[in-house]
Amino acid sequence: MRLRVESVSFSYDGSVRAVDSIDLSVEAATSVALVGPNGSGKSTLLNLASGALRPLEGRVLLEGVPISTLSSRQLARRMAMVAQERPLGFDFTVREVVAMGRIPHTGRFSRESKADRCAIGEAMALCDIEDLSARSIRAVSGGERQRVFLSMALAQRPETLLLDEPTTHLDLRHQVQFMTIVQDRVQAGTAAAISIHDLSLAAQTCDRIALLAAGRLEALGDPKRILTQENVEQVFGVPVDVGHHRSDGPPYVIPRLSGPSL
């Protein structure tokens, strides 16, 4: 098991639990989509899995080792996270940001090796940002910035990839491109956990769906089994239609608009 969350709970205010007794595992060469309404605990769970937050109860294991026992550099060599937002400190170029993905392997002040340049170039090519190389990270759009941060994560060459709503700022073409890149990494052996709002996109691109509500894991399994009309309507509180492009294909979910009452 590449990544395992064992009976993890967390609270921001000491009372209401943002994550409540969740057990979840992500195997190598497998992707898990975390879906649920706003406030269901998706981002919090990813931050707990990445080590950015410490559980109130339970523990997180990476390849059987508690992440609390790993240094930040050891963790970054094995795991990368693309967050919803990243603070922009200095005015780095896009290439400099991507190159930061190599720091866990080389150290902050080491010169780039041939292997580093290869990893950086490959990651930028995959994310279609080579033409942005010399531009300031502050001068690119939100969608372009998201692709830059995915490129930085890929340059780390992690064994586990955590993505928090990665397609939010992307147009349709780059949503498809982004998730295709993630699928390719998964097929090559990467374990991926992805928080995503688009249920149809999650069903098409991920192996398993983890359905969250109010900090709890309500259901986990194959997209066809989890994304049923009953499950989706119960968790999201809106009427939906669930269909399939073909009998053996993944489901798609369409909200059923019923006028001002919604």
CSV table of C-alpha atoms in Angstrom, one decimal:
chain,number,residue,atom,x,y,z
A,1,MET,CA,0.0,0.0,0.0
A,2,ARG,CA,1.6,3.3,-1.1
A,3,LEU,CA,-0.4,5.7,1.0
A,4,ARG,CA,-2.7,4.8,3.9
A,5,VAL,CA,-4.8,7.1,6.2
A,6,GLU,CA,-5.7,5.2,9.3
A,7,SER,CA,-8.7,6.4,11.5
A,8,VAL,CA,-7.7,10.0,11.0
A,9,SER,CA,-9.6,12.9,12.6
A,10,PHE,CA,-8.9,16.6,12.6
A,11,SER,CA,-10.6,19.8,13.9
A,12,TYR,CA,-9.7,23.4,13.2
A,13,ASP,CA,-11.5,24.8,16.2
A,14,GLY,CA,-11.3,21.9,18.7
A,15,SER,CA,-15.0,21.1,18.4
A,16,VAL,CA,-16.4,20.4,14.9
A,17,ARG,CA,-14.4,17.7,13.1
A,18,ALA,CA,-13.4,18.7,9.6
A,19,VAL,CA,-12.3,15.1,9.1
A,20,ASP,CA,-13.9,12.4,11.3
A,21,SER,CA,-12.4,8.9,11.6
A,22,ILE,CA,-11.5,8.4,7.9
A,23,ASP,CA,-9.7,5.2,6.7
A,24,LEU,CA,-8.5,5.4,3.1
A,25,SER,CA,-5.7,3.8,1.1
A,26,VAL,CA,-4.2,4.5,-2.3
A,27,GLU,CA,-2.2,1.8,-4.0
A,28,ALA,CA,0.6,2.2,-6.5
A,29,ALA,CA,-0.7,2.7,-10.1
A,30,THR,CA,-4.1,3.7,-8.7
A,31,SER,CA,-6.0,7.0,-8.6
A,32,VAL,CA,-8.6,7.9,-6.1
A,33,ALA,CA,-10.9,10.9,-6.6
A,34,LEU,CA,-12.1,12.7,-3.4
A,35,VAL,CA,-15.6,14.1,-4.2
A,36,GLY,CA,-18.2,15.8,-2.0
A,37,PRO,CA,-19.8,19.2,-1.4
A,38,ASN,CA,-17.8,22.2,-0.1
A,39,GLY,CA,-16.8,21.7,3.5
A,40,SER,CA,-16.9,17.9,3.2
A,41,GLY,CA,-13.2,17.6,4.2
A,42,LYS,CA,-11.5,16.9,0.8
A,43,SER,CA,-8.8,19.6,1.1
A,44,THR,CA,-8.3,18.9,4.8
A,45,LEU,CA,-7.8,15.2,4.1
A,46,LEU,CA,-5.2,15.9,1.4
A,47,ASN,CA,-3.4,18.3,3.7
A,48,LEU,CA,-3.3,15.6,6.4
A,49,ALA,CA,-2.1,13.1,3.9
A,50,SER,CA,0.7,15.4,2.8
A,51,GLY,CA,1.9,16.2,6.3
A,52,ALA,CA,0.8,19.9,6.1
A,53,LEU,CA,-1.6,19.2,9.0
A,54,ARG,CA,-1.2,16.8,11.9
A,55,PRO,CA,-4.1,14.5,12.8
A,56,LEU,CA,-6.0,15.0,16.0
A,57,GLU,CA,-6.3,11.2,16.0
A,58,GLY,CA,-5.0,8.4,13.8
A,59,ARG,CA,-2.0,8.4,11.5
A,60,VAL,CA,-0.8,8.6,7.9
A,61,LEU,CA,1.6,6.0,6.5
A,62,LEU,CA,3.6,6.3,3.3
A,63,GLU,CA,4.9,2.9,2.2
A,64,GLY,CA,4.2,1.6,5.7
A,65,VAL,CA,6.2,4.4,7.4
A,66,PRO,CA,4.4,7.0,9.5
A,67,ILE,CA,5.0,10.4,7.8
A,68,SER,CA,5.5,12.0,11.2
A,69,THR,CA,8.8,10.2,11.3
A,70,LEU,CA,10.0,11.5,7.9
A,71,SER,CA,11.9,14.7,7.4
A,72,SER,CA,10.4,17.2,5.0
A,73,ARG,CA,13.1,16.4,2.5
A,74,GLN,CA,12.5,12.6,2.8
A,75,LEU,CA,8.8,13.2,2.3
A,76,ALA,CA,9.2,15.5,-0.7
A,77,ARG,CA,11.4,12.9,-2.4
A,78,ARG,CA,8.4,10.5,-2.3
A,79,MET,CA,5.3,12.7,-2.4
A,80,ALA,CA,4.3,15.9,-4.2
A,81,MET,CA,1.2,18.0,-3.7
A,82,VAL,CA,-0.5,20.5,-6.0
A,83,ALA,CA,-2.6,22.8,-3.7
A,84,GLN,CA,-5.5,25.0,-4.7
A,85,GLU,CA,-3.5,28.1,-4.1
A,86,ARG,CA,0.2,28.8,-3.4
A,87,PRO,CA,1.5,32.0,-2.0
A,88,LEU,CA,3.8,33.8,-4.5
A,89,GLY,CA,6.8,35.2,-2.6
A,90,PHE,CA,9.5,36.3,-5.0
A,91,ASP,CA,9.2,37.1,-8.6
A,92,PHE,CA,10.5,33.8,-10.0
A,93,THR,CA,10.4,32.8,-13.7
A,94,VAL,CA,8.2,29.9,-14.6
A,95,ARG,CA,11.3,27.7,-15.2
A,96,GLU,CA,12.7,28.6,-11.8
A,97,VAL,CA,9.5,27.5,-10.2
A,98,VAL,CA,9.5,24.2,-12.0
A,99,ALA,CA,13.2,23.7,-11.1
A,100,MET,CA,12.2,24.0,-7.4
A,101,GLY,CA,10.8,20.5,-7.8
A,102,ARG,CA,14.3,19.2,-7.9
A,103,ILE,CA,15.4,20.7,-4.6
A,104,PRO,CA,14.4,17.6,-2.5
A,105,HIS,CA,16.9,15.6,-4.6
A,106,THR,CA,19.7,18.1,-5.1
A,107,GLY,CA,19.6,20.6,-2.2
A,108,ARG,CA,18.7,24.3,-2.5
A,109,PHE,CA,22.1,25.6,-3.7
A,110,SER,CA,23.4,22.7,-5.8
A,111,ARG,CA,24.0,23.2,-9.5
A,112,GLU,CA,21.6,21.5,-11.9
A,113,SER,CA,22.8,18.2,-13.2
A,114,LYS,CA,22.0,16.7,-16.6
A,115,ALA,CA,19.3,14.6,-14.9
A,116,ASP,CA,17.8,17.7,-13.3
A,117,ARG,CA,17.6,19.5,-16.6
A,118,CYS,CA,16.1,16.4,-18.2
A,119,ALA,CA,13.4,16.2,-15.4
A,120,ILE,CA,12.6,19.9,-15.7
A,121,GLY,CA,12.4,19.9,-19.5
A,122,GLU,CA,10.3,16.8,-19.6
A,123,ALA,CA,7.8,18.1,-17.0
A,124,MET,CA,7.5,21.5,-18.8
A,125,ALA,CA,6.9,19.7,-22.1
A,126,LEU,CA,4.2,17.5,-20.6
A,127,CYS,CA,2.4,20.5,-19.2
A,128,ASP,CA,2.7,22.5,-22.3
A,129,ILE,CA,4.4,25.5,-20.6
A,130,GLU,CA,7.7,25.6,-22.5
A,131,ASP,CA,6.7,28.9,-24.1
A,132,LEU,CA,6.2,30.4,-20.7
A,133,SER,CA,9.7,29.5,-19.4
A,134,ALA,CA,11.1,33.0,-19.1
A,135,ARG,CA,7.9,34.7,-17.9
A,136,SER,CA,7.3,35.7,-14.3
A,137,ILE,CA,5.1,33.4,-12.4
A,138,ARG,CA,3.1,36.5,-11.4
A,139,ALA,CA,2.4,37.3,-15.0
A,140,VAL,CA,0.7,34.1,-16.0
A,141,SER,CA,-3.0,33.3,-15.8
A,142,GLY,CA,-4.6,31.1,-13.1
A,143,GLY,CA,-4.8,28.2,-15.5
A,144,GLU,CA,-1.3,28.6,-16.6
A,145,ARG,CA,-0.1,28.8,-13.1
A,146,GLN,CA,-1.8,25.6,-12.2
A,147,ARG,CA,0.0,23.9,-15.0
A,148,VAL,CA,3.3,25.4,-13.8
A,149,PHE,CA,2.7,23.9,-10.3
A,150,LEU,CA,1.8,20.5,-11.8
A,151,SER,CA,5.0,20.7,-13.8
A,152,MET,CA,7.0,21.4,-10.6
A,153,ALA,CA,5.4,18.4,-8.9
A,154,LEU,CA,6.2,16.2,-11.9
A,155,ALA,CA,9.8,17.4,-11.8
A,156,GLN,CA,10.0,16.0,-8.3
A,157,ARG,CA,9.4,12.6,-9.9
A,158,PRO,CA,7.2,11.6,-6.9
A,159,GLU,CA,5.9,8.1,-6.2
A,160,THR,CA,2.7,9.6,-4.7
A,161,LEU,CA,0.8,12.6,-6.1
A,162,LEU,CA,-1.8,14.7,-4.2
A,163,LEU,CA,-3.9,17.1,-6.2
A,164,ASP,CA,-6.4,19.6,-4.6
A,165,GLU,CA,-9.0,20.7,-7.2
A,166,PRO,CA,-6.4,20.8,-9.9
A,167,THR,CA,-8.7,21.6,-12.8
A,168,THR,CA,-10.5,24.5,-11.2
A,169,HIS,CA,-8.9,27.3,-13.3
A,170,LEU,CA,-8.4,25.3,-16.5
A,171,ASP,CA,-10.2,25.5,-19.8
A,172,LEU,CA,-11.7,22.3,-21.3
A,173,ARG,CA,-8.7,21.5,-23.4
A,174,HIS,CA,-6.3,21.9,-20.5
A,175,GLN,CA,-8.5,19.9,-18.1
A,176,VAL,CA,-8.3,17.0,-20.5
A,177,GLN,CA,-4.6,17.5,-20.9
A,178,PHE,CA,-4.0,17.8,-17.1
A,179,MET,CA,-5.9,14.7,-16.3
A,180,THR,CA,-4.4,12.7,-19.1
A,181,ILE,CA,-0.9,13.5,-17.7
A,182,VAL,CA,-2.0,12.3,-14.3
A,183,GLN,CA,-3.5,9.1,-15.8
A,184,ASP,CA,-0.2,8.5,-17.6
A,185,ARG,CA,1.8,8.9,-14.3
A,186,VAL,CA,-0.6,6.5,-12.6
A,187,GLN,CA,-0.2,3.9,-15.3
A,188,ALA,CA,3.5,4.3,-14.8
A,189,GLY,CA,3.2,3.4,-11.1
A,190,THR,CA,2.3,6.6,-9.3
A,191,ALA,CA,-0.3,6.6,-6.6
A,192,ALA,CA,-2.7,9.6,-6.9
A,193,ALA,CA,-5.3,11.2,-4.7
A,194,ILE,CA,-7.3,14.0,-6.4
A,195,SER,CA,-9.9,16.3,-4.9
A,196,ILE,CA,-12.3,17.2,-7.8
A,197,HIS,CA,-15.7,18.9,-8.2
A,198,ASP,CA,-16.5,17.5,-11.6
A,199,LEU,CA,-18.1,14.2,-10.9
A,200,SER,CA,-18.2,13.1,-14.6
A,201,LEU,CA,-14.5,13.9,-15.0
A,202,ALA,CA,-13.7,12.1,-11.8
A,203,ALA,CA,-15.5,9.0,-13.0
A,204,GLN,CA,-13.8,9.0,-16.4
A,205,THR,CA,-10.3,9.5,-15.1
A,206,CYS,CA,-10.0,7.9,-11.7
A,207,ASP,CA,-10.0,4.2,-10.6
A,208,ARG,CA,-12.0,4.7,-7.4
A,209,ILE,CA,-14.3,7.4,-5.9
A,210,ALA,CA,-14.2,8.4,-2.3
A,211,LEU,CA,-17.5,10.2,-1.5
A,212,LEU,CA,-17.2,12.5,1.5
A,213,ALA,CA,-19.8,14.4,3.5
A,214,ALA,CA,-19.4,16.5,6.7
A,215,GLY,CA,-15.9,15.1,7.2
A,216,ARG,CA,-16.9,11.5,6.9
A,217,LEU,CA,-16.2,8.9,4.2
A,218,GLU,CA,-19.7,7.9,3.1
A,219,ALA,CA,-18.7,5.5,0.3
A,220,LEU,CA,-15.6,4.2,-1.5
A,221,GLY,CA,-15.3,2.1,-4.6
A,222,ASP,CA,-15.6,1.8,-8.4
A,223,PRO,CA,-17.2,4.9,-10.0
A,224,LYS,CA,-20.1,3.0,-11.3
A,225,ARG,CA,-21.0,1.7,-7.9
A,226,ILE,CA,-20.4,5.0,-6.0
A,227,LEU,CA,-21.8,7.6,-8.4
A,228,THR,CA,-25.4,6.5,-8.4
A,229,GLN,CA,-28.3,8.9,-8.5
A,230,GLU,CA,-29.2,7.9,-4.9
A,231,ASN,CA,-25.7,8.5,-3.5
A,232,VAL,CA,-25.2,11.8,-5.3
A,233,GLU,CA,-28.6,13.2,-4.4
A,234,GLN,CA,-28.2,12.2,-0.8
A,235,VAL,CA,-24.7,13.8,-0.4
A,236,PHE,CA,-25.1,16.9,-2.5
A,237,GLY,CA,-28.8,17.6,-1.9
A,238,VAL,CA,-29.8,18.3,-5.5
A,239,PRO,CA,-31.6,16.2,-8.1
A,240,VAL,CA,-29.4,14.7,-10.7
A,241,ASP,CA,-29.5,12.4,-13.7
A,242,VAL,CA,-26.8,9.7,-13.9
A,243,GLY,CA,-26.2,8.0,-17.2
A,244,HIS,CA,-23.6,6.0,-19.1
A,245,HIS,CA,-22.2,6.6,-22.6
A,246,ARG,CA,-22.0,2.8,-23.0
A,247,SER,CA,-23.1,-0.1,-20.9
A,248,ASP,CA,-19.6,-0.8,-19.6
A,249,GLY,CA,-18.4,2.8,-19.5
A,250,PRO,CA,-18.1,5.2,-16.5
A,251,PRO,CA,-21.1,7.2,-15.4
A,252,TYR,CA,-21.8,10.9,-16.1
A,253,VAL,CA,-23.7,13.1,-13.7
A,254,ILE,CA,-25.9,16.0,-14.8
A,255,PRO,CA,-27.7,18.3,-12.3
A,256,ARG,CA,-31.4,18.5,-13.0
A,257,LEU,CA,-32.3,22.1,-13.0
A,258,SER,CA,-35.8,22.8,-11.7
A,259,GLY,CA,-36.0,26.6,-11.7
A,260,PRO,CA,-35.8,29.2,-8.9
A,261,SER,CA,-36.5,26.6,-6.1
A,262,LEU,CA,-32.9,25.5,-6.3
